[in-house]
Amino acid sequence: MHRQIARLCAAASFPLAVLLLSIPAQAQNPNQPQQGMPNFNGRPGQQQERTNLTGTLTAAQAPLIKVKPEKGNQEWTIRVDSKPDEIVVRGEAEKGWVRPGMFVHFEATLDKKGVGQSAVSEVSVFTPTPQLELGVTQSGSLPEFSTVGSEEENNGSEEEVAKYTVVGRLSGVARDGKWSVSAGRAKVTVEVAEDAKISVELPDPRLIRIGDTVKGTVYYYNQGVGVLKGEVEVEAAEPFPAPEDPREARRNRRTKAKEDAPANPAEAKSIFDM
């Protein structure tokens, strides 16, 4: 529903090709490949080919990534030349991963004040587009939620409740865990279930991890070495975790330092930590 990608925040605007796969200027000259780098250029007169590649990200070391295709045993060495808004990362997340400033979409049962009457079970995190209107709708209409109830409501009259679609920006998370969402001219407060399904679709290459599935069009002269251009789809292999409690993080670092154990190669890592 939200496949058209715009900007989420300034941090997500850096090109993957710059942050992960930037290469020295001299390597861009097809006649002067960088020493020690795979040769992405064919022989004089050789015709370039292309293939739709889907595979698992197995390694990342600037300026290259490696992908093991779903079909075949030959691992590909790839340089990514896609533009920032052509790279889409999809996956699921823990509830605590969603933070203020992100745009969310969900269905909720609300009263006339915009207060949720039951826990939300599904949420989508996305990047808005100019064509997508933020707001709260019921059967195509925009309700007039009020932050202060009318005199009749304050005197204890029964409030009407109905199911609405909420598309807005998470503005805050209260101590009790309830979300405050700014949706157009409406303000909504809801509880999100701890086991809620959180779907994510963002143009943020920092979310990519080793083990994720990469899908895109690779242009190549020789099998196994190519350049990824155009739209790139990345499916996260693991849910995006909630931030670790600072005190727990300190304890874990101390424990790890004492054990001095090597990292588990199967552990999901950010490609920027490689």
Coordinates of N, CA and C in Angstrom, one line a residue, residues 16-191:
L16 N 22.9 4.3 -0.2 CA 23.6 3.1 0.2 C 24.9 3.0 -0.6
A17 N 24.9 3.5 -1.8 CA 26.2 3.4 -2.6 C 27.2 4.3 -1.9
V18 N 26.9 5.3 -1.2 CA 27.9 6.2 -0.6 C 28.3 5.7 0.8
L19 N 27.3 5.3 1.6 CA 27.6 4.8 3.0 C 28.3 3.4 3.0
L20 N 27.8 2.6 2.1 CA 28.3 1.2 2.1 C 29.2 0.9 1.0
L21 N 28.9 1.4 -0.2 CA 29.6 0.9 -1.4 C 30.3 1.9 -2.2
S22 N 30.7 3.0 -1.5 CA 31.4 4.1 -2.2 C 32.8 3.5 -2.6
I23 N 33.3 3.9 -3.8 CA 34.6 3.5 -4.2 C 35.4 4.7 -4.7
P24 N 36.7 4.6 -4.7 CA 37.5 5.8 -5.1 C 37.2 6.2 -6.5
A25 N 37.4 7.5 -6.8 CA 37.1 8.0 -8.1 C 37.8 7.3 -9.3
Q26 N 39.0 6.9 -9.0 CA 39.8 6.3 -10.1 C 39.2 4.9 -10.5
A27 N 38.4 4.3 -9.5 CA 37.8 3.0 -9.8 C 36.7 3.1 -10.8
Q28 N 36.1 4.3 -10.9 CA 35.0 4.5 -11.8 C 35.4 4.5 -13.3
N29 N 36.7 4.7 -13.5 CA 37.2 4.6 -14.9 C 37.2 3.2 -15.4
P30 N 36.5 2.9 -16.4 CA 36.4 1.5 -16.8 C 37.7 0.9 -17.3
N31 N 38.6 1.8 -17.7 CA 39.9 1.4 -18.2 C 41.0 1.2 -17.1
Q32 N 40.6 1.7 -15.9 CA 41.5 1.6 -14.7 C 40.8 1.0 -13.5
P33 N 40.5 -0.3 -13.5 CA 39.9 -0.9 -12.3 C 40.8 -0.8 -11.1
Q34 N 40.2 -0.6 -9.9 CA 41.0 -0.5 -8.7 C 41.8 -1.8 -8.4
Q35 N 43.0 -1.7 -8.0 CA 43.8 -2.8 -7.7 C 43.2 -3.7 -6.6
G36 N 43.1 -5.0 -6.9 CA 42.5 -5.9 -5.9 C 41.0 -5.9 -6.0
M37 N 40.4 -5.1 -6.8 CA 38.9 -5.1 -6.9 C 38.5 -6.0 -8.1
P38 N 37.3 -6.7 -8.0 CA 36.8 -7.4 -9.2 C 36.6 -6.5 -10.3
N39 N 36.8 -7.0 -11.5 CA 36.6 -6.2 -12.7 C 35.2 -6.3 -13.2
F40 N 34.5 -5.2 -13.0 CA 33.0 -5.1 -13.4 C 32.8 -4.8 -14.8
N41 N 33.9 -4.6 -15.6 CA 33.8 -4.1 -17.0 C 34.2 -5.3 -17.9
G42 N 33.5 -5.4 -19.0 CA 33.8 -6.5 -19.9 C 35.0 -6.2 -20.8
R43 N 35.2 -7.1 -21.7 CA 36.3 -6.9 -22.7 C 35.8 -6.0 -23.8
P44 N 36.6 -5.4 -24.5 CA 36.1 -4.5 -25.6 C 35.2 -5.2 -26.5
G45 N 34.0 -4.6 -26.7 CA 33.0 -5.2 -27.6 C 32.1 -6.3 -27.0
Q46 N 32.4 -6.6 -25.7 CA 31.6 -7.6 -25.0 C 30.3 -7.0 -24.6
Q47 N 29.2 -7.7 -24.9 CA 27.8 -7.2 -24.6 C 27.5 -7.5 -23.1
Q48 N 26.9 -6.4 -22.5 CA 26.5 -6.5 -21.1 C 25.2 -7.3 -21.0
E49 N 25.1 -8.1 -20.0 CA 23.8 -8.9 -19.7 C 23.2 -8.4 -18.4
R50 N 22.0 -8.9 -18.2 CA 21.4 -8.6 -16.9 C 20.6 -9.8 -16.4
T51 N 20.4 -9.8 -15.1 CA 19.6 -10.9 -14.5 C 18.9 -10.4 -13.3
N52 N 17.7 -11.0 -13.1 CA 16.9 -10.6 -11.8 C 17.4 -11.6 -10.7
L53 N 18.1 -11.0 -9.8 CA 18.8 -11.8 -8.8 C 18.1 -11.7 -7.4
T54 N 17.8 -12.9 -6.8 CA 17.3 -12.9 -5.5 C 18.2 -13.9 -4.7
G55 N 18.7 -13.4 -3.5 CA 19.6 -14.2 -2.7 C 19.8 -13.6 -1.3
T56 N 20.6 -14.3 -0.6 CA 20.9 -14.0 0.8 C 22.2 -13.2 0.9
L57 N 22.1 -12.1 1.6 CA 23.3 -11.2 1.8 C 24.2 -12.0 2.8
T58 N 25.4 -12.3 2.3 CA 26.4 -13.2 3.1 C 27.5 -12.4 3.7
A59 N 27.9 -11.3 3.0 CA 29.0 -10.5 3.5 C 28.9 -9.0 3.0
A60 N 29.5 -8.1 3.7 CA 29.5 -6.7 3.3 C 30.8 -6.1 3.7
Q61 N 31.6 -5.6 2.8 CA 32.8 -4.9 3.1 C 33.0 -3.8 2.0
A62 N 32.9 -2.6 2.4 CA 33.0 -1.5 1.5 C 34.2 -1.7 0.5
P63 N 33.9 -1.6 -0.8 CA 32.7 -1.1 -1.4 C 31.8 -2.2 -2.0
L64 N 31.9 -3.4 -1.4 CA 31.2 -4.5 -2.1 C 30.3 -5.3 -1.1
I65 N 29.3 -6.0 -1.7 CA 28.5 -7.0 -0.9 C 28.6 -8.3 -1.6
K66 N 28.3 -9.4 -0.9 CA 28.2 -10.7 -1.5 C 26.8 -11.3 -1.3
V67 N 26.3 -11.9 -2.3 CA 24.9 -12.4 -2.3 C 25.0 -13.9 -2.8
K68 N 24.4 -14.8 -2.0 CA 24.2 -16.2 -2.4 C 22.9 -16.3 -3.0
P69 N 22.7 -16.6 -4.3 CA 21.4 -16.7 -5.0 C 20.6 -17.9 -4.5
E70 N 19.3 -17.7 -4.6 CA 18.4 -18.8 -4.3 C 18.6 -20.0 -5.2
K71 N 18.9 -19.8 -6.4 CA 19.2 -20.8 -7.4 C 20.7 -20.8 -7.8
G72 N 21.3 -22.0 -7.8 CA 22.7 -22.0 -8.1 C 23.6 -21.9 -6.9
N73 N 24.8 -22.3 -7.1 CA 25.8 -22.3 -6.0 C 26.8 -21.2 -6.1
Q74 N 26.8 -20.4 -7.2 CA 27.8 -19.4 -7.4 C 27.4 -18.1 -6.6
E75 N 28.3 -17.7 -5.7 CA 28.1 -16.5 -5.0 C 28.5 -15.3 -5.8
W76 N 27.6 -14.2 -5.7 CA 27.9 -13.0 -6.5 C 28.6 -12.0 -5.7
T77 N 29.6 -11.3 -6.3 CA 30.2 -10.1 -5.8 C 29.5 -8.9 -6.5
I78 N 28.9 -8.0 -5.7 CA 28.1 -7.0 -6.3 C 28.4 -5.6 -5.8
R79 N 28.4 -4.6 -6.7 CA 28.5 -3.2 -6.3 C 27.1 -2.6 -6.5
V80 N 26.6 -1.9 -5.5 CA 25.2 -1.3 -5.6 C 25.3 0.1 -6.0
D81 N 24.7 0.4 -7.2 CA 24.6 1.7 -7.7 C 23.2 2.3 -7.7
S82 N 22.3 1.7 -6.9 CA 20.9 2.2 -6.9 C 20.9 3.5 -6.1
K83 N 19.8 4.3 -6.5 CA 19.6 5.6 -5.8 C 18.9 5.3 -4.4
P84 N 19.0 6.3 -3.5 CA 18.5 6.0 -2.2 C 17.0 5.7 -2.2
D85 N 16.2 6.4 -3.0 CA 14.8 6.1 -3.0 C 14.4 4.9 -3.8
E86 N 15.4 4.1 -4.3 CA 15.1 2.9 -5.0 C 15.3 1.7 -4.1
I87 N 15.8 1.9 -2.8 CA 16.1 0.8 -1.9 C 15.1 0.7 -0.8
V88 N 14.3 -0.3 -0.8 CA 13.2 -0.5 0.1 C 13.5 -1.7 1.1
V89 N 13.4 -1.4 2.4 CA 13.7 -2.5 3.4 C 12.3 -2.8 4.0
R90 N 12.0 -4.1 4.0 CA 10.7 -4.6 4.6 C 11.0 -5.6 5.7
G91 N 10.2 -5.7 6.6 CA 10.3 -6.7 7.7 C 9.3 -6.5 8.8
E92 N 9.5 -7.1 9.9 CA 8.7 -6.9 11.1 C 9.5 -6.4 12.2
A93 N 8.9 -5.9 13.2 CA 9.6 -5.3 14.3 C 8.9 -5.6 15.7
E94 N 9.7 -5.5 16.7 CA 9.1 -5.5 18.1 C 8.4 -4.2 18.4
K95 N 7.4 -4.2 19.2 CA 6.7 -3.0 19.5 C 7.6 -1.9 20.0
G96 N 8.6 -2.2 20.8 CA 9.5 -1.2 21.4 C 10.4 -0.6 20.4
W97 N 10.5 -1.2 19.2 CA 11.4 -0.6 18.1 C 10.8 0.7 17.6
V98 N 9.5 0.8 17.5 CA 8.8 1.9 16.9 C 9.0 3.1 17.8
R99 N 9.5 4.2 17.3 CA 9.8 5.4 18.1 C 9.2 6.6 17.6
P100 N 9.0 7.7 18.5 CA 8.4 8.9 18.0 C 9.0 9.5 16.8
G101 N 8.2 10.0 15.9 CA 8.7 10.6 14.6 C 8.4 9.6 13.5
M102 N 8.2 8.4 13.8 CA 7.8 7.4 12.7 C 6.3 7.6 12.3
F103 N 6.1 7.3 11.0 CA 4.7 7.3 10.6 C 4.1 5.9 10.7
V104 N 2.8 5.9 11.2 CA 2.2 4.6 11.4 C 0.8 4.6 10.8
H105 N 0.3 3.4 10.6 CA -1.0 3.1 10.0 C -1.6 1.9 10.8
F106 N -2.9 2.1 11.3 CA -3.5 1.0 12.0 C -5.0 1.2 12.1
E107 N -5.7 0.1 12.4 CA -7.1 0.2 12.7 C -7.3 0.2 14.2
A108 N -8.3 1.1 14.7 CA -8.5 1.2 16.1 C -10.0 1.5 16.4
T109 N -10.5 1.0 17.5 CA -11.8 1.4 18.0 C -11.6 2.6 18.9
L110 N -12.2 3.7 18.6 CA -12.0 5.0 19.3 C -13.3 5.6 19.8
D111 N -13.2 6.3 20.9 CA -14.4 7.1 21.3 C -14.3 8.5 20.6
K112 N -15.3 9.3 20.9 CA -15.4 10.6 20.3 C -14.2 11.6 20.6
K113 N -13.4 11.2 21.6 CA -12.3 12.0 22.0 C -11.0 11.5 21.3
G114 N -11.1 10.4 20.6 CA -9.9 9.8 20.0 C -9.1 8.9 20.9
V115 N -9.8 8.4 21.9 CA -9.1 7.5 22.8 C -9.4 6.0 22.5
G116 N -8.4 5.2 22.3 CA -8.6 3.8 22.0 C -9.4 3.0 23.0
Q117 N -10.3 2.2 22.6 CA -11.1 1.4 23.5 C -10.6 -0.1 23.7
S118 N -9.7 -0.5 22.8 CA -9.1 -1.8 22.9 C -7.7 -1.7 22.3
A119 N -6.9 -2.7 22.7 CA -5.5 -2.7 22.2 C -5.4 -3.0 20.7
V120 N -4.5 -2.2 20.0 CA -4.3 -2.4 18.6 C -3.4 -3.6 18.4
S121 N -3.8 -4.5 17.4 CA -3.1 -5.7 17.2 C -2.2 -5.7 16.0
E122 N -2.4 -4.8 15.1 CA -1.5 -4.7 13.9 C -1.2 -3.2 13.6
V123 N 0.1 -3.0 13.2 CA 0.6 -1.6 12.9 C 1.5 -1.7 11.7
S124 N 1.4 -0.7 10.8 CA 2.4 -0.6 9.7 C 3.2 0.6 9.9
V125 N 4.5 0.5 9.8 CA 5.4 1.7 9.8 C 5.9 1.9 8.4
F126 N 5.7 3.2 7.9 CA 5.9 3.5 6.5 C 6.5 4.9 6.4
T127 N 6.8 5.2 5.1 CA 7.2 6.6 4.8 C 6.1 7.2 4.0
P128 N 5.6 8.4 4.4 CA 4.5 9.1 3.7 C 4.9 9.6 2.4
T129 N 3.9 9.8 1.5 CA 4.1 10.4 0.2 C 3.1 11.6 0.1
P130 N 3.4 12.5 -0.8 CA 2.5 13.6 -1.0 C 1.1 13.2 -1.3
Q131 N 0.9 12.0 -1.9 CA -0.4 11.6 -2.3 C -1.2 11.0 -1.2
L132 N -0.5 10.7 -0.1 CA -1.2 10.0 1.1 C -1.6 11.0 2.1
E133 N -2.9 11.1 2.4 CA -3.4 12.1 3.4 C -3.3 11.5 4.8
L134 N -2.8 12.2 5.7 CA -2.8 11.8 7.1 C -4.1 12.1 7.7
G135 N -4.6 11.3 8.6 CA -5.9 11.6 9.2 C -6.5 10.3 9.8
V136 N -7.7 10.5 10.3 CA -8.5 9.4 10.9 C -9.8 9.3 10.1
T137 N -10.1 8.2 9.6 CA -11.3 8.1 8.7 C -12.2 6.9 9.2
Q138 N -13.5 7.1 8.9 CA -14.5 6.1 9.1 C -15.4 6.2 7.9
S139 N -15.4 5.2 7.1 CA -16.2 5.1 5.9 C -16.0 6.4 5.0
G140 N -14.7 6.8 4.9 CA -14.4 7.9 4.1 C -14.6 9.3 4.7
S141 N -15.1 9.4 5.9 CA -15.3 10.7 6.5 C -14.3 10.9 7.6
L142 N -14.0 12.2 7.9 CA -13.0 12.6 8.9 C -13.8 13.0 10.1
P143 N -13.7 12.3 11.2 CA -14.4 12.7 12.4 C -13.8 13.9 13.1
E144 N -14.7 14.6 13.9 CA -14.2 15.8 14.6 C -13.9 15.4 16.0
F145 N -12.7 14.9 16.3 CA -12.3 14.5 17.6 C -12.0 15.8 18.4
S146 N -12.3 15.8 19.7 CA -12.0 17.0 20.5 C -11.1 16.5 21.7
T147 N -10.2 17.4 22.0 CA -9.3 17.1 23.1 C -10.0 17.2 24.5
V148 N -11.1 18.1 24.5 CA -11.8 18.3 25.7 C -13.3 17.9 25.4
G149 N -13.9 17.1 26.2 CA -15.3 16.6 25.9 C -16.2 17.8 26.1
S150 N -17.4 17.7 25.4 CA -18.4 18.6 25.6 C -19.1 18.5 27.0
E151 N -19.9 19.5 27.3 CA -20.5 19.5 28.6 C -21.4 18.3 28.8
E152 N -22.0 17.9 27.7 CA -22.9 16.7 27.8 C -22.0 15.4 28.1
E153 N -20.9 15.3 27.4 CA -20.0 14.2 27.6 C -19.4 14.2 29.0
N154 N -19.0 15.4 29.5 CA -18.4 15.5 30.8 C -19.4 15.2 31.9
N155 N -20.7 15.3 31.6 CA -21.7 15.0 32.6 C -22.0 13.5 32.7
G156 N -21.2 12.7 31.9 CA -21.4 11.3 32.1 C -22.2 10.6 31.1
S157 N -22.6 11.3 30.0 CA -23.4 10.6 29.0 C -22.5 9.6 28.2
E158 N -23.2 8.6 27.7 CA -22.4 7.5 27.1 C -21.8 8.0 25.8
E159 N -20.5 7.7 25.6 CA -19.8 8.1 24.4 C -19.9 7.1 23.3
E160 N -20.0 7.6 22.1 CA -20.1 6.8 20.9 C -18.7 6.2 20.6
V161 N -18.6 5.0 20.2 CA -17.4 4.4 19.8 C -17.6 3.8 18.4
A162 N -16.5 3.8 17.6 CA -16.5 3.2 16.3 C -15.1 2.8 15.9
K163 N -15.0 2.0 14.8 CA -13.7 1.6 14.3 C -13.3 2.6 13.2
Y164 N -12.0 3.0 13.3 CA -11.4 4.0 12.4 C -10.1 3.5 11.9
T165 N -9.7 4.1 10.7 CA -8.4 3.9 10.2 C -7.6 5.1 10.5
V166 N -6.4 4.9 11.2 CA -5.6 6.0 11.6 C -4.3 6.0 10.8
V167 N -4.0 7.1 10.2 CA -2.7 7.3 9.4 C -2.1 8.5 9.9
G168 N -1.0 8.4 10.7 CA -0.4 9.6 11.3 C 1.0 9.3 11.8
R169 N 1.5 10.3 12.5 CA 2.9 10.3 13.0 C 2.9 10.0 14.5
L170 N 3.7 9.1 15.0 CA 3.8 8.8 16.4 C 4.5 10.0 17.1
S171 N 3.7 10.7 17.9 CA 4.3 11.9 18.6 C 4.9 11.6 19.9
G172 N 4.5 10.5 20.6 CA 5.0 10.2 21.9 C 4.5 8.9 22.4
V173 N 5.3 8.4 23.4 CA 5.0 7.1 24.1 C 4.9 7.4 25.6
A174 N 3.8 7.2 26.2 CA 3.6 7.5 27.6 C 4.3 6.4 28.5
R175 N 4.4 6.7 29.8 CA 5.1 5.8 30.7 C 4.3 4.5 30.7
D176 N 3.0 4.5 30.5 CA 2.2 3.3 30.6 C 2.2 2.6 29.2
G177 N 3.0 3.1 28.3 CA 3.2 2.5 27.0 C 2.2 2.9 25.9
K178 N 1.2 3.7 26.2 CA 0.2 4.2 25.2 C 0.9 5.1 24.2
W179 N 0.4 5.0 23.0 CA 0.9 5.8 21.9 C 0.0 7.0 21.7
S180 N 0.7 8.2 21.5 CA 0.0 9.4 21.1 C 0.3 9.6 19.6
V181 N -0.7 9.7 18.8 CA -0.5 9.8 17.3 C -1.2 11.0 16.8
S182 N -0.4 11.8 16.0 CA -1.0 13.0 15.4 C -1.3 12.6 14.0
A183 N -2.6 12.6 13.7 CA -3.2 12.2 12.4 C -4.0 13.3 11.8
G184 N -3.3 14.1 11.0 CA -4.0 15.3 10.4 C -4.4 16.2 11.5
R185 N -5.7 16.6 11.6 CA -6.1 17.5 12.7 C -6.6 16.7 13.9
A186 N -6.5 15.4 13.8 CA -7.0 14.6 15.0 C -5.8 14.2 15.8
K187 N -6.0 14.0 17.1 CA -5.1 13.5 18.0 C -5.6 12.2 18.6
V188 N -4.8 11.1 18.5 CA -5.3 9.8 18.9 C -4.4 9.2 20.0
T189 N -5.0 8.6 21.0 CA -4.3 7.9 22.0 C -4.7 6.4 22.0
V190 N -3.8 5.5 21.8 CA -4.1 4.1 21.8 C -3.1 3.2 22.6
E191 N -3.6 2.1 23.0 CA -2.7 1.1 23.5 C -2.4 0.1 22.4

